[in-house]
PDB file of C-alpha atoms in Angstrom:
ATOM      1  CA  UNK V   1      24.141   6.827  30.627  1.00  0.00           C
ATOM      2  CA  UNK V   2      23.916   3.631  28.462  1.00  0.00           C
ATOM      3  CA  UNK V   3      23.426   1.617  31.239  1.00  0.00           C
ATOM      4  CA  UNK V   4      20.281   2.455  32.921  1.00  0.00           C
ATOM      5  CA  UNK V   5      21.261   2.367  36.602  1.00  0.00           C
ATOM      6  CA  UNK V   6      18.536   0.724  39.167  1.00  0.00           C
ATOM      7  CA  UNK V   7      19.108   1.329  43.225  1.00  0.00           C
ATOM      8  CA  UNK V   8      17.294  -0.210  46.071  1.00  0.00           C
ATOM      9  CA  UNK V   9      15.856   3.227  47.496  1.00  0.00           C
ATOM     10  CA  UNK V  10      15.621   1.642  50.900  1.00  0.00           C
ATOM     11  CA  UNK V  11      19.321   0.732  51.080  1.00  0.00           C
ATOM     12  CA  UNK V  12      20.510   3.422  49.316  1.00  0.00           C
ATOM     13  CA  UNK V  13      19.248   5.865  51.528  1.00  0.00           C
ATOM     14  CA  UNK V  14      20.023   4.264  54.708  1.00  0.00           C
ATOM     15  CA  UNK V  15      23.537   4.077  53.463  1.00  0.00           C
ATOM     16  CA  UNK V  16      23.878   7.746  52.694  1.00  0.00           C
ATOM     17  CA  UNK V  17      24.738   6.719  49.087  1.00  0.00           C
ATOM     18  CA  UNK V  18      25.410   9.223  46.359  1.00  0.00           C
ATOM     19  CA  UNK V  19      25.708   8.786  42.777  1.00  0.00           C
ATOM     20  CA  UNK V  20      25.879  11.569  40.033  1.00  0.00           C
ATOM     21  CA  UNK V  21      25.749  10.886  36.416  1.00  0.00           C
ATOM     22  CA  UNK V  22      24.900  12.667  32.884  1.00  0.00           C
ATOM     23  CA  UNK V  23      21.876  11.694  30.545  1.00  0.00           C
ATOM     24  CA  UNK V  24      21.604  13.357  27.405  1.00  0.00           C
ATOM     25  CA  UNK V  25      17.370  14.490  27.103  1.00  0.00           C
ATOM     26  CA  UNK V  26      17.508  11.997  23.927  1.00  0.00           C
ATOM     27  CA  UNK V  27      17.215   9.462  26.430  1.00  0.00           C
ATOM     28  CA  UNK V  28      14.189  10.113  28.097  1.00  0.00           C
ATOM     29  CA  UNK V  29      11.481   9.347  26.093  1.00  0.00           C
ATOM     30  CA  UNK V  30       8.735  10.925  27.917  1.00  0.00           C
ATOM     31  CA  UNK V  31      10.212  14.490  27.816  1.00  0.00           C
ATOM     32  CA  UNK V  32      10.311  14.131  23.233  1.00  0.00           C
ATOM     33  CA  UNK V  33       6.660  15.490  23.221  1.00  0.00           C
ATOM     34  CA  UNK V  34       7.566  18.660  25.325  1.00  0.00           C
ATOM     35  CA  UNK V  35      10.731  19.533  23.199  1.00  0.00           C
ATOM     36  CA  UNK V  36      11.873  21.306  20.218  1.00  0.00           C
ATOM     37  CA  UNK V  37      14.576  18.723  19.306  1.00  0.00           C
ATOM     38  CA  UNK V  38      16.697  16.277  20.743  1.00  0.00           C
ATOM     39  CA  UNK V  39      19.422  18.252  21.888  1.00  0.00           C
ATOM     40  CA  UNK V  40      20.579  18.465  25.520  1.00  0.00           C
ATOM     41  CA  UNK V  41      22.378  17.135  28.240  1.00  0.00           C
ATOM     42  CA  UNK V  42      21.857  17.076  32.059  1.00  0.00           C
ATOM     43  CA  UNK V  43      23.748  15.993  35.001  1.00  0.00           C
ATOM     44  CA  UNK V  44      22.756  14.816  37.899  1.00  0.00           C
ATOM     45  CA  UNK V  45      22.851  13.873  41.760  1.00  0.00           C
ATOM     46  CA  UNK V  46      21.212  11.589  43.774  1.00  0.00           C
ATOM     47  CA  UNK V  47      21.932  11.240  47.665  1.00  0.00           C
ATOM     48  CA  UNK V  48      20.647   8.867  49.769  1.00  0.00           C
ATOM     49  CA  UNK V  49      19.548  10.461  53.860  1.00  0.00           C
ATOM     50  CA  UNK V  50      17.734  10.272  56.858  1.00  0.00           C
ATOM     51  CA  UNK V  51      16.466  13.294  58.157  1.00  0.00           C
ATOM     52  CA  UNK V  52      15.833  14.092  61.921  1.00  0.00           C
ATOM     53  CA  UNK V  53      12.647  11.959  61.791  1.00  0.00           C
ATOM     54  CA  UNK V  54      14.226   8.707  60.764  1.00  0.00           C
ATOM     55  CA  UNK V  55      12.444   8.949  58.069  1.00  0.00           C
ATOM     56  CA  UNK V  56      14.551   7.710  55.002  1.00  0.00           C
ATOM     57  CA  UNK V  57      14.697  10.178  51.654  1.00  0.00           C
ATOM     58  CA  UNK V  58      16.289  10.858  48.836  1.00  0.00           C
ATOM     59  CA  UNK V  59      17.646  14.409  47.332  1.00  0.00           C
ATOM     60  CA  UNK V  60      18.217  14.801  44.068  1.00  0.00           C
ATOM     61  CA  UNK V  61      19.805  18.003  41.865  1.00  0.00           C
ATOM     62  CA  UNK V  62      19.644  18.209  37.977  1.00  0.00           C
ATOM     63  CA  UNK V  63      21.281  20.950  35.898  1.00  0.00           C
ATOM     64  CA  UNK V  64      21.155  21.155  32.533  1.00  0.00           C
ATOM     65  CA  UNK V  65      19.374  22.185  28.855  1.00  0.00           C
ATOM     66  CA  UNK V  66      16.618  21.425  26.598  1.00  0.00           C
ATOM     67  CA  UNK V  67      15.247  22.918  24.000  1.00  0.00           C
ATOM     68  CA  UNK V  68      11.565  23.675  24.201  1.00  0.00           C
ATOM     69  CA  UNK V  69       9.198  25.117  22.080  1.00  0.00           C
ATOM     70  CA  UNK V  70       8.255  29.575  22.422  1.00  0.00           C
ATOM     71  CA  UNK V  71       3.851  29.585  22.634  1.00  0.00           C
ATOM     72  CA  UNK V  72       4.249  33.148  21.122  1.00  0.00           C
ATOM     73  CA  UNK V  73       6.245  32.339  17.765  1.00  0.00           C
ATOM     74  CA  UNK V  74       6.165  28.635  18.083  1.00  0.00           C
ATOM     75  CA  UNK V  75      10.400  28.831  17.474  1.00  0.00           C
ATOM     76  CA  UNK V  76      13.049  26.963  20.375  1.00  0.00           C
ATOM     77  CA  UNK V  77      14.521  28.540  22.654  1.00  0.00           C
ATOM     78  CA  UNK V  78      17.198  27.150  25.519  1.00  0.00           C
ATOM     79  CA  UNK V  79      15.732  26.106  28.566  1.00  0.00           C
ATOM     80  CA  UNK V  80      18.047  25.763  31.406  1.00  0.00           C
ATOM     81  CA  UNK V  81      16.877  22.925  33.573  1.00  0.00           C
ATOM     82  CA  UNK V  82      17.578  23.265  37.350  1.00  0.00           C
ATOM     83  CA  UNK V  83      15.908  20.857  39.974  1.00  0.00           C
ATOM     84  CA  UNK V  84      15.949  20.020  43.331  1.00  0.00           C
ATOM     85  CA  UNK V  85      13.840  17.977  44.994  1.00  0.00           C
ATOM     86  CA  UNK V  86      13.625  16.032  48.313  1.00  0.00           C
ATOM     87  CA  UNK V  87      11.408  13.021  48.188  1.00  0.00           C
ATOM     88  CA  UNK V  88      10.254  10.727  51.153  1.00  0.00           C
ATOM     89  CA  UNK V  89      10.479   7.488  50.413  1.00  0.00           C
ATOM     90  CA  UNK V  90       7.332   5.578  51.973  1.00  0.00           C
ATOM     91  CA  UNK V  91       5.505   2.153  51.605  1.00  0.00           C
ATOM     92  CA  UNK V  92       2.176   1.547  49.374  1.00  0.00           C
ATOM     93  CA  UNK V  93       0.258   1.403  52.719  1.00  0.00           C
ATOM     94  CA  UNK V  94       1.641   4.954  53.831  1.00  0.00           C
ATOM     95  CA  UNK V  95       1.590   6.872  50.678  1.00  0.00           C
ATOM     96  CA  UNK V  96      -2.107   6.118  50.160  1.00  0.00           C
ATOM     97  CA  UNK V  97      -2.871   7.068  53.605  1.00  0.00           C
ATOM     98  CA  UNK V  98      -1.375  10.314  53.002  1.00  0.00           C
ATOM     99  CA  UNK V  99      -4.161  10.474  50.157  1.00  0.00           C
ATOM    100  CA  UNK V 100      -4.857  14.017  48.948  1.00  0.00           C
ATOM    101  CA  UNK V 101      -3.409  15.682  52.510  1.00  0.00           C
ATOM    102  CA  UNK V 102      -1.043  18.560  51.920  1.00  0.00           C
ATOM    103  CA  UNK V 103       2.582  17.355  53.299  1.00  0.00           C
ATOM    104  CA  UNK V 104       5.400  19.522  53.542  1.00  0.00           C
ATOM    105  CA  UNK V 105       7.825  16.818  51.345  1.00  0.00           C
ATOM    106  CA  UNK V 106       7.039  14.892  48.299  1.00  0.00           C
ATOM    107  CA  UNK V 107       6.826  11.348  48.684  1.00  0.00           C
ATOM    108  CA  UNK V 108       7.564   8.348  46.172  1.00  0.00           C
ATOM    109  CA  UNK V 109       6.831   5.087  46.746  1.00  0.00           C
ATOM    110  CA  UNK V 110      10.106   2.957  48.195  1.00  0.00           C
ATOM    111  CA  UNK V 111      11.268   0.534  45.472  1.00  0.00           C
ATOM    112  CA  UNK V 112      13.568  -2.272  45.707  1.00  0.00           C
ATOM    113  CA  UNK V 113      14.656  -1.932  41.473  1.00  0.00           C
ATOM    114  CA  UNK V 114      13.803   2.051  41.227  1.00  0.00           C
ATOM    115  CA  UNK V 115      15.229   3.282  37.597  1.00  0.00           C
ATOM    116  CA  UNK V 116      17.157   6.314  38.297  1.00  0.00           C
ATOM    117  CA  UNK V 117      16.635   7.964  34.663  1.00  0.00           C
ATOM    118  CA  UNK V 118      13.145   7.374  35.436  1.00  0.00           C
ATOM    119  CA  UNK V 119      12.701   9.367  38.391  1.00  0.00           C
ATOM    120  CA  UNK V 120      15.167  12.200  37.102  1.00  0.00           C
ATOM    121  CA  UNK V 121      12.367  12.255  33.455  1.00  0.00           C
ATOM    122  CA  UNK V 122       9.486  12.679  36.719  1.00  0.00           C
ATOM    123  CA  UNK V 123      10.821  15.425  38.618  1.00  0.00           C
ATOM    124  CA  UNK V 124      12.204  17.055  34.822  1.00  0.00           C
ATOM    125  CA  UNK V 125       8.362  17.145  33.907  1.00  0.00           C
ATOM    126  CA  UNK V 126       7.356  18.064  37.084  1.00  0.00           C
ATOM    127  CA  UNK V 127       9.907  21.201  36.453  1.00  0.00           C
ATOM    128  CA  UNK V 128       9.005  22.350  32.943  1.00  0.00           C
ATOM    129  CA  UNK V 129       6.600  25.185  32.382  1.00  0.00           C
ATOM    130  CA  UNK V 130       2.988  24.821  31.016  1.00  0.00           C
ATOM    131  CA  UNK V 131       3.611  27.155  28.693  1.00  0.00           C
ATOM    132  CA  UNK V 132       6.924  27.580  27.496  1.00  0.00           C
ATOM    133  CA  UNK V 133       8.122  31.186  26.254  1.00  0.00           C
ATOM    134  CA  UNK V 134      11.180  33.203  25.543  1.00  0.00           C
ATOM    135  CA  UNK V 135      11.863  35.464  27.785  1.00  0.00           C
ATOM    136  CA  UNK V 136      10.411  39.180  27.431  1.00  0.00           C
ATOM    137  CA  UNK V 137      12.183  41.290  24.787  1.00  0.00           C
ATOM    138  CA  UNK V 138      13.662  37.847  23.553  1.00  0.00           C
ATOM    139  CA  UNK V 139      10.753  36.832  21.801  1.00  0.00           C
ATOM    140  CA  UNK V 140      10.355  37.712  18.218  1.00  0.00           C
ATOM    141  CA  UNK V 141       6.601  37.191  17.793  1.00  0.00           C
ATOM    142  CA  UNK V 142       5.994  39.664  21.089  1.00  0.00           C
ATOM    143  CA  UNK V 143       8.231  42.481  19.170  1.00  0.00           C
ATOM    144  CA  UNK V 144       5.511  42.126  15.967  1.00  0.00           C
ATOM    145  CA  UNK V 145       2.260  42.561  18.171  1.00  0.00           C
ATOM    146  CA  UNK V 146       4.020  45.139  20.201  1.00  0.00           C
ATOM    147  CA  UNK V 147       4.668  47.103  16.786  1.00  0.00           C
ATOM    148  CA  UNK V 148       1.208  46.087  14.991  1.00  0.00           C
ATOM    149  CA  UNK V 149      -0.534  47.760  18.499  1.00  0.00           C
ATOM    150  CA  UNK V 150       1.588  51.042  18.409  1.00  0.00           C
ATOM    151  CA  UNK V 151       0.291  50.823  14.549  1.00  0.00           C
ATOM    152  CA  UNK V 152      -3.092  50.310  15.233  1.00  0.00           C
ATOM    153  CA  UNK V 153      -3.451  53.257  17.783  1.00  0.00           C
ATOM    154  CA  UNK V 154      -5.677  55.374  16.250  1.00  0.00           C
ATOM    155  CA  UNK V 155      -4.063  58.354  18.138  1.00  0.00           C
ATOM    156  CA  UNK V 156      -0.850  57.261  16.669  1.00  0.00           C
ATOM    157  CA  UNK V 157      -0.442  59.740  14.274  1.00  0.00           C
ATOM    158  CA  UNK V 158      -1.379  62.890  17.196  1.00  0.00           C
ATOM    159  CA  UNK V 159       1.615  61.341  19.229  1.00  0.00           C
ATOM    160  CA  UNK V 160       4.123  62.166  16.357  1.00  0.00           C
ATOM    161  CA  UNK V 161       3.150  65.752  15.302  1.00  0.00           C
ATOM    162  CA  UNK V 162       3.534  65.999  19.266  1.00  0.00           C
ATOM    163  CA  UNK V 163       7.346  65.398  18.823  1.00  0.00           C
TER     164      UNK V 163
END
């Protein structure tokens, strides 16, 4: 994705537009404080619709990998990236009269010149945990405290002479 491809949201999505594309995570500069490294690619779709309302939207899928960082042993592990989001597109006057109600849709605001590697790095943060970690019985720092625990026991020993 050298080029960094703008869309007018309106049009698009009254069209019905699609486009799909690849970004490698090195090129979204806002994810670099969340990740282990650089390495990663993710491809994408974006379709332009109009649901039974009228209202115009936009749905977009991501699949990929990044690398993120484990909270238990602090090592990276692969992170498979999968989003899918539908997002309303509204006007400045009717996203801040949604204010802080609950609605059943995101909504962005409707741009003329809307960056489309920008909105995939929003809904990518949106995605990633709070806490990364490796799966259970993947993670090596979980195996140590599982073993230093069974160690500690004080009734340790009583369990052996059992067997």
């Amino acid at each position: 994705m050298n080029a960094r491809p703008f869309i007018d949201s309106l049009e698009f999505a009254r069209n019905g537009q699609k486009i799909k594309g690849e970004v490698s995570v090195a090129e979204l500069s806002r994810l670099h404080d969340m990740l282990a490294n650089l390495y990663g690619q993710l491809s994408y779709e974006l379709l332009g619709c109009v649901d039974k309302l009228g209202q115009l939207g936009l749905k977009l899928s991501a699949q990929g990998e990044c690398q993120l960082t484990c909270q238990r042993c602090l090592k990276p592990y692969t992170y498979p990236v999968q989003v899918a989001s539908y997002l309303i597109l509204r006007d400045q006057a009717a996203l801040d009269a949604l204010g802080d109600e609950e609605d059943e849709f995101d909504s962005i605001l409707a741009e003329s010149h809307l960056e489309i590697a920008q909105l995939l790095e929003d809904e990518i943060l949106l995605s990633l945990p709070i806490a990364p970690k490796h799966a259970v019985g993947d993670c090596q720092a979980q195996d140590q405290v599982a073993a230093a625990t069974a160690e500690a026991h004080p009734f340790a020993m009583l369990a052996q002479l059992k067997k």
